[in-house]
CSV table of N, CA, C and O in Angstrom, one decimal:
chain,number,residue,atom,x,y,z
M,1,UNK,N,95.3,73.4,112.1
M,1,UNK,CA,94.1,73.7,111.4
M,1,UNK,C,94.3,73.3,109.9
M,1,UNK,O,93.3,72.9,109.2
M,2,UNK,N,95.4,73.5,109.5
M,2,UNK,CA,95.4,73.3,107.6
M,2,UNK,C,95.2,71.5,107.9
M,2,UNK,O,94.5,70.9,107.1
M,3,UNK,N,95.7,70.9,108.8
M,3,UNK,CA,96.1,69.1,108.4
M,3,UNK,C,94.4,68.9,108.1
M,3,UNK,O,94.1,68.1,107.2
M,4,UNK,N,93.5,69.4,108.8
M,4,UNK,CA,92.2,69.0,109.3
M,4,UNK,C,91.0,69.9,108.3
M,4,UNK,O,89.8,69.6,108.0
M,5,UNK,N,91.9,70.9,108.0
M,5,UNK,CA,90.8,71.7,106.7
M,5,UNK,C,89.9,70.8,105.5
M,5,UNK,O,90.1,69.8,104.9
M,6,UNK,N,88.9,71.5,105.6
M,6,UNK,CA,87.7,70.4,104.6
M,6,UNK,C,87.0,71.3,103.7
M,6,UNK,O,85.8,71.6,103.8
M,7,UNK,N,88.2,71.8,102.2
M,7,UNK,CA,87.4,72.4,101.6
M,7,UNK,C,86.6,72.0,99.9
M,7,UNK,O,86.8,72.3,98.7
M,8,UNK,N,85.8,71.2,100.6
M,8,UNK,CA,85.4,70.0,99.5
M,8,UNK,C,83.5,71.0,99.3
M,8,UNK,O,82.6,71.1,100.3
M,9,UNK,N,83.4,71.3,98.3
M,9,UNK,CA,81.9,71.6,98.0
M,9,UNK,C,81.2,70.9,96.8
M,9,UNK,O,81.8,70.3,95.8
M,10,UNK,N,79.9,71.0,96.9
M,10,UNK,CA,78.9,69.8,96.0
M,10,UNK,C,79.0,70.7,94.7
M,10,UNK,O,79.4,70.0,93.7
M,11,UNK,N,78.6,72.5,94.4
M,11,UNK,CA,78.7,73.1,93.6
M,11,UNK,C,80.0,73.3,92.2
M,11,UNK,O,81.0,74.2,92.3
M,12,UNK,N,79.9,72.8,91.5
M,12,UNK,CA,80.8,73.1,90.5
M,12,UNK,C,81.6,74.4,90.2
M,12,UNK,O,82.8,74.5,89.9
M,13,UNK,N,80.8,75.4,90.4
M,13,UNK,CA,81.7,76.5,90.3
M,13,UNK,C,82.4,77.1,91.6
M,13,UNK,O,83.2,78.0,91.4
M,14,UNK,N,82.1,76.7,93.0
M,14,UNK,CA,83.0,76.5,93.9
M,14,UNK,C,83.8,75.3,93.9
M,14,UNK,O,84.5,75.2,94.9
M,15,UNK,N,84.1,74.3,93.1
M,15,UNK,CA,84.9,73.4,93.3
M,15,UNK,C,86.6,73.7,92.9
M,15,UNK,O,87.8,73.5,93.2
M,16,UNK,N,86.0,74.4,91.9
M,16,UNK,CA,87.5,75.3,91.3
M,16,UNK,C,88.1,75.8,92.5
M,16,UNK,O,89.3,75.5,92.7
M,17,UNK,N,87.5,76.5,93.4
M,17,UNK,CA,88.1,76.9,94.2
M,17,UNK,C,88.7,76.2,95.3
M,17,UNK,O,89.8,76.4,95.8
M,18,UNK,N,87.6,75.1,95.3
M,18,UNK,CA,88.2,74.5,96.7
M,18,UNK,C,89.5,73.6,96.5
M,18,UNK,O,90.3,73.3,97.3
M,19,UNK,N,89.4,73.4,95.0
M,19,UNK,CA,91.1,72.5,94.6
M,19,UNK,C,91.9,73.4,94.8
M,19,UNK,O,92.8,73.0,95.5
M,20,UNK,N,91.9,75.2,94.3
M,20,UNK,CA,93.0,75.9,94.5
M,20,UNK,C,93.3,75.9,96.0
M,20,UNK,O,94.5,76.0,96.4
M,21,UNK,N,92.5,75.9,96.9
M,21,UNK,CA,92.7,75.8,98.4
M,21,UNK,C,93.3,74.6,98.8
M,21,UNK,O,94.2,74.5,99.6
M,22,UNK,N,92.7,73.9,98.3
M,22,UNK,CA,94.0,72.0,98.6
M,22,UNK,C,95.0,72.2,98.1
M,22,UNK,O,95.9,71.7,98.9
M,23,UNK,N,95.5,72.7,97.0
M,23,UNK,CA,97.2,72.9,96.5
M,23,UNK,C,97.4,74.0,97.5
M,23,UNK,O,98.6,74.0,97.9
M,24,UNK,N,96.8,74.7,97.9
M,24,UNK,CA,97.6,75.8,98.5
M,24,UNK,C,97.7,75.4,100.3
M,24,UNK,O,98.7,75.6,101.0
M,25,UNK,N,97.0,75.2,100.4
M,25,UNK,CA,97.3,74.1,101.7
M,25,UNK,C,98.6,72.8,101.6
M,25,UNK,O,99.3,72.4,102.5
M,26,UNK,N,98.5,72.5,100.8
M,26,UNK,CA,99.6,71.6,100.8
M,26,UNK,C,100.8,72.3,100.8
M,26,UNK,O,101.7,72.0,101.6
M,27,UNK,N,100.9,73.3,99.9
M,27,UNK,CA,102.3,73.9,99.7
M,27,UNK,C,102.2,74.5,101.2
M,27,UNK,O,103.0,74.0,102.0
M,28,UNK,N,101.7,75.2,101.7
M,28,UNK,CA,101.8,75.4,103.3
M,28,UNK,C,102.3,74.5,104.0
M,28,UNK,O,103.4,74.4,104.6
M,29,UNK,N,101.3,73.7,104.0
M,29,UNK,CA,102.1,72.5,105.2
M,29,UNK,C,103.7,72.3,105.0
M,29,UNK,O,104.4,72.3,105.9
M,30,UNK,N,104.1,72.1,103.7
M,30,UNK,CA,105.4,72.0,103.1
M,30,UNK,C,106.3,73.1,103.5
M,30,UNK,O,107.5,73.0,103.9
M,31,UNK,N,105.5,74.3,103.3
M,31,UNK,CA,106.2,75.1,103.7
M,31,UNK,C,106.9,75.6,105.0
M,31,UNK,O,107.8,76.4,105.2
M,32,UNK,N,105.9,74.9,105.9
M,32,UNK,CA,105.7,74.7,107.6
M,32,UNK,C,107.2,73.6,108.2
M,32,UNK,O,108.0,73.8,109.1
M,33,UNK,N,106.9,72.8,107.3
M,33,UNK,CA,107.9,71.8,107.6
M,33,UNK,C,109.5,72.0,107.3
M,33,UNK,O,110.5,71.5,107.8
M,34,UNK,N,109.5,72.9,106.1
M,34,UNK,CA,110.6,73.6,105.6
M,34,UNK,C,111.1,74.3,106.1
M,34,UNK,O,112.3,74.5,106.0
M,35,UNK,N,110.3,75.1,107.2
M,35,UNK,CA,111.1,76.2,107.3
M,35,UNK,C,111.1,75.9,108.9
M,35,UNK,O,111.7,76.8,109.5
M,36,UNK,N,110.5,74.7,110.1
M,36,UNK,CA,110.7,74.3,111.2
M,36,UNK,C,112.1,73.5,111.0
M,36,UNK,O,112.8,73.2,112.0
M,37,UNK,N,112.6,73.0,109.7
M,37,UNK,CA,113.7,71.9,110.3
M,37,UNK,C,114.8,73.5,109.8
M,37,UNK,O,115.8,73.8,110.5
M,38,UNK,N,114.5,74.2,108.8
M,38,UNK,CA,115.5,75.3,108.9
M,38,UNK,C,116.1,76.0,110.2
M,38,UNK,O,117.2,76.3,110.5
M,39,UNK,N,114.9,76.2,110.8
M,39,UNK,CA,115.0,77.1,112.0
M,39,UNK,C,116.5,76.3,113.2
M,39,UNK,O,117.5,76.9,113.7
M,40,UNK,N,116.2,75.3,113.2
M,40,UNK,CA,117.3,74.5,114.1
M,40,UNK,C,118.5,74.6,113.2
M,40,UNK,O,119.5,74.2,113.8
M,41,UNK,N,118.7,74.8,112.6
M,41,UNK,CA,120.0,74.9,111.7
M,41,UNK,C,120.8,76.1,111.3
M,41,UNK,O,122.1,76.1,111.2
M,42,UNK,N,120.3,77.0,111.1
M,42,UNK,CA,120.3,78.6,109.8
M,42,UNK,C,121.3,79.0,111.7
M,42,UNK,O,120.9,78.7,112.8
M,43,UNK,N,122.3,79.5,111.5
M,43,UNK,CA,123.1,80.6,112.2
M,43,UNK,C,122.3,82.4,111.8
M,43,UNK,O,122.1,83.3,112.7
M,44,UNK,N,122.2,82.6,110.4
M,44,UNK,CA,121.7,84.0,110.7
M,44,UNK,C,120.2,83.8,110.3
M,44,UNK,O,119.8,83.3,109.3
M,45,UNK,N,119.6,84.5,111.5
M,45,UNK,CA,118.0,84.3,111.4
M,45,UNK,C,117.5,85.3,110.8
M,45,UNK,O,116.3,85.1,111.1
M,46,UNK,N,117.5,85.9,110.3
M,46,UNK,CA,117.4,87.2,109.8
M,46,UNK,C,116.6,86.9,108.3
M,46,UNK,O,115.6,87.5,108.0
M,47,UNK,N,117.0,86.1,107.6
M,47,UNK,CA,116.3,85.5,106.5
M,47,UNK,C,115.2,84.2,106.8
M,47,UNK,O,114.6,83.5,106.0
M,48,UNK,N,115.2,84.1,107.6
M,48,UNK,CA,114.5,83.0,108.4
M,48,UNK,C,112.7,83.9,108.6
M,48,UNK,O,111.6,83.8,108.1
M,49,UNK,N,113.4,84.9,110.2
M,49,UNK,CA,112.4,85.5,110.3
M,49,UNK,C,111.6,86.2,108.9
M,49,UNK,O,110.4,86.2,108.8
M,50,UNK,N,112.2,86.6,108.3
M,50,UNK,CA,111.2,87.7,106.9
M,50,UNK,C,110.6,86.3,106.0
M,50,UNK,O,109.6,86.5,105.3
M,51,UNK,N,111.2,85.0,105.9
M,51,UNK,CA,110.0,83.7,105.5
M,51,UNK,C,108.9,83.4,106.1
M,51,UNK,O,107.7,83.3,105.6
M,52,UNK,N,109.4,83.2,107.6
M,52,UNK,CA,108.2,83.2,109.0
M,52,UNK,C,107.2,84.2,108.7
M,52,UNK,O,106.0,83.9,108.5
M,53,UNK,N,107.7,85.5,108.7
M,53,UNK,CA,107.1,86.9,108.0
M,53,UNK,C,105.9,86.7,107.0
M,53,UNK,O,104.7,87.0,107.2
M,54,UNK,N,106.4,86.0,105.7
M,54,UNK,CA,105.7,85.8,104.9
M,54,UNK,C,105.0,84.8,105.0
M,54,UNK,O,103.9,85.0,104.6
M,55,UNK,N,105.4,83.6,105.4
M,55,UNK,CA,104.5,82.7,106.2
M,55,UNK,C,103.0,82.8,106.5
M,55,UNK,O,102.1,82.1,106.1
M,56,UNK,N,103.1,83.8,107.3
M,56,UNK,CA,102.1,84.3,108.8
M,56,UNK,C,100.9,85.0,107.9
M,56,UNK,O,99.7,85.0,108.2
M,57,UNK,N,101.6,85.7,106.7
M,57,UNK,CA,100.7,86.5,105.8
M,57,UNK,C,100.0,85.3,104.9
M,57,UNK,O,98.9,85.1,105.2
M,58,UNK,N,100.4,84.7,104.1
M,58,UNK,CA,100.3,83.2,103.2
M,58,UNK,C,98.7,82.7,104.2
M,58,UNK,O,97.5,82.4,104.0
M,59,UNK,N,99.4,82.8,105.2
M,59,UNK,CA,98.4,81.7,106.2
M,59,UNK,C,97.1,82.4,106.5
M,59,UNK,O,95.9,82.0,106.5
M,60,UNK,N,97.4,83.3,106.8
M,60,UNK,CA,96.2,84.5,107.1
M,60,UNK,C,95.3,84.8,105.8
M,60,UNK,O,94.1,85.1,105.9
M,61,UNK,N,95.8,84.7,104.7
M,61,UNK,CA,95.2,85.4,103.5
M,61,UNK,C,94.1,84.0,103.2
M,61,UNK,O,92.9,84.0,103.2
M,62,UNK,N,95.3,82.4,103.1
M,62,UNK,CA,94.3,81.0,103.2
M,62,UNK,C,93.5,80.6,103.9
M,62,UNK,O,92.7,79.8,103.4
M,63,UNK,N,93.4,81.2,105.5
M,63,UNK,CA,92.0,81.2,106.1
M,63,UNK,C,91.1,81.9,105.7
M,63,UNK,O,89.9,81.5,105.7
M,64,UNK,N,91.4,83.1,105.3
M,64,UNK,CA,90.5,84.1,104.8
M,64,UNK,C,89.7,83.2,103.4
M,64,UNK,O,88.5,82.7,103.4
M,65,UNK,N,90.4,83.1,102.6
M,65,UNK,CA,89.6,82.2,101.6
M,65,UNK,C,88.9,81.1,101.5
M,65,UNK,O,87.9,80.9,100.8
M,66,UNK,N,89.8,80.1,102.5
M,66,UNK,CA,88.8,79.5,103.6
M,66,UNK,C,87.3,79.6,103.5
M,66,UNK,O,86.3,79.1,102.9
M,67,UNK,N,87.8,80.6,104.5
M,67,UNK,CA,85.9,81.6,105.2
M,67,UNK,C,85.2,82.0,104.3
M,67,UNK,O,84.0,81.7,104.4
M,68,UNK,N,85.6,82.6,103.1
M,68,UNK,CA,84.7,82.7,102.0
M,68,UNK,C,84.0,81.7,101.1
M,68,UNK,O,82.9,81.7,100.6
M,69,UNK,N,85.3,80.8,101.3
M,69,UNK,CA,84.4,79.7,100.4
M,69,UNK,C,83.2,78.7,101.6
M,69,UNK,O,82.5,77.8,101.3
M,70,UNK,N,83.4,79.0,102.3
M,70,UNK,CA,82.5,78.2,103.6
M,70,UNK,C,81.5,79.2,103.5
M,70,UNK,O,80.4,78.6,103.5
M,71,UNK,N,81.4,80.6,103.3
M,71,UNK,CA,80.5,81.6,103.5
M,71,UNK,C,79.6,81.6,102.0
M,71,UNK,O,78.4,81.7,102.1
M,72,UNK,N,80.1,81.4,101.0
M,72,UNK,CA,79.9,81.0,99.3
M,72,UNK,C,78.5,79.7,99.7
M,72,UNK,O,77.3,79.6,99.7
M,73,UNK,N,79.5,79.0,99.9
M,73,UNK,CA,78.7,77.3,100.1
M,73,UNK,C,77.3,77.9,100.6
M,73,UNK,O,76.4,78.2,99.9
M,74,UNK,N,77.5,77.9,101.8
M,74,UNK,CA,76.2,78.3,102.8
M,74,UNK,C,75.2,79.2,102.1
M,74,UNK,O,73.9,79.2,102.0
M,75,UNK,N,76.2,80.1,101.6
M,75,UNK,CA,75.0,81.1,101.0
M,75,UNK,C,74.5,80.6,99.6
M,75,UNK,O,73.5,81.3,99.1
M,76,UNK,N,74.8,79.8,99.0
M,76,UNK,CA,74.6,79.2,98.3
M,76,UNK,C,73.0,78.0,98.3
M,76,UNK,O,72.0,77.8,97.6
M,77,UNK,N,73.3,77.4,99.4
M,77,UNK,CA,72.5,76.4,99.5
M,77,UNK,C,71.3,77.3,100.7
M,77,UNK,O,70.3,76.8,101.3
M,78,UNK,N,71.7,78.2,100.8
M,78,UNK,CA,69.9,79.1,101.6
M,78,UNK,C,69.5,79.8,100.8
M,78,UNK,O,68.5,80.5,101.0
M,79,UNK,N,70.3,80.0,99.3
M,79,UNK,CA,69.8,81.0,98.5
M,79,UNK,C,69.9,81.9,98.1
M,79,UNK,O,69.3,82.5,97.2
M,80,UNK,N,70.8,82.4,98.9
M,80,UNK,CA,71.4,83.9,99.1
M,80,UNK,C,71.1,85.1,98.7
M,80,UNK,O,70.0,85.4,98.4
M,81,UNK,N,71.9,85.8,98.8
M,81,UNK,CA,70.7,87.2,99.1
M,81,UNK,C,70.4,87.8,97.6
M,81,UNK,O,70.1,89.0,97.6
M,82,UNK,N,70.4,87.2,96.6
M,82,UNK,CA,70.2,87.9,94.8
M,82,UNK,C,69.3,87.4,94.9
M,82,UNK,O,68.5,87.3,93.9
């Protein structure tokens, strides 16, 4: 889902946002990749799992922002409810 994410909008004051969502997607993917070649390596998983941990939250919080800014856009271009 992050390689394929498309958070590009026409509006200027959503665009701030949608760059902070491309850097933060990137450092994700990065961070995805970091910590899959760790996993084959690390003997004590223990600090592994509580990254994975924080990971999972990272990732959850960026879809969430995601959906807002998809939810922003739309509501934007119908008018929204003000």
């Amino acid at each position: 889902a992050l390689i394929r994410e498309n958070t590009r909008t026409a509006e200027g004051w959503l665009e701030a946002r949608g760059q902070f969502l491309n850097t933060e997607r990137r450092r994700l993917i990065e961070q995805v990749s970091r910590l899959g070649s760790m996993i084959l390596e690390v003997k004590d998983v223990e600090p592994v799992r509580e990254e994975l941990h924080r990971l999972v939250q990272d990732l959850e919080h960026h879809n969430r922002r995601v959906t807002d800014l998809a939810y922003d856009t739309v509501s934007l271009e119908l008018g929204g409810s003000e």
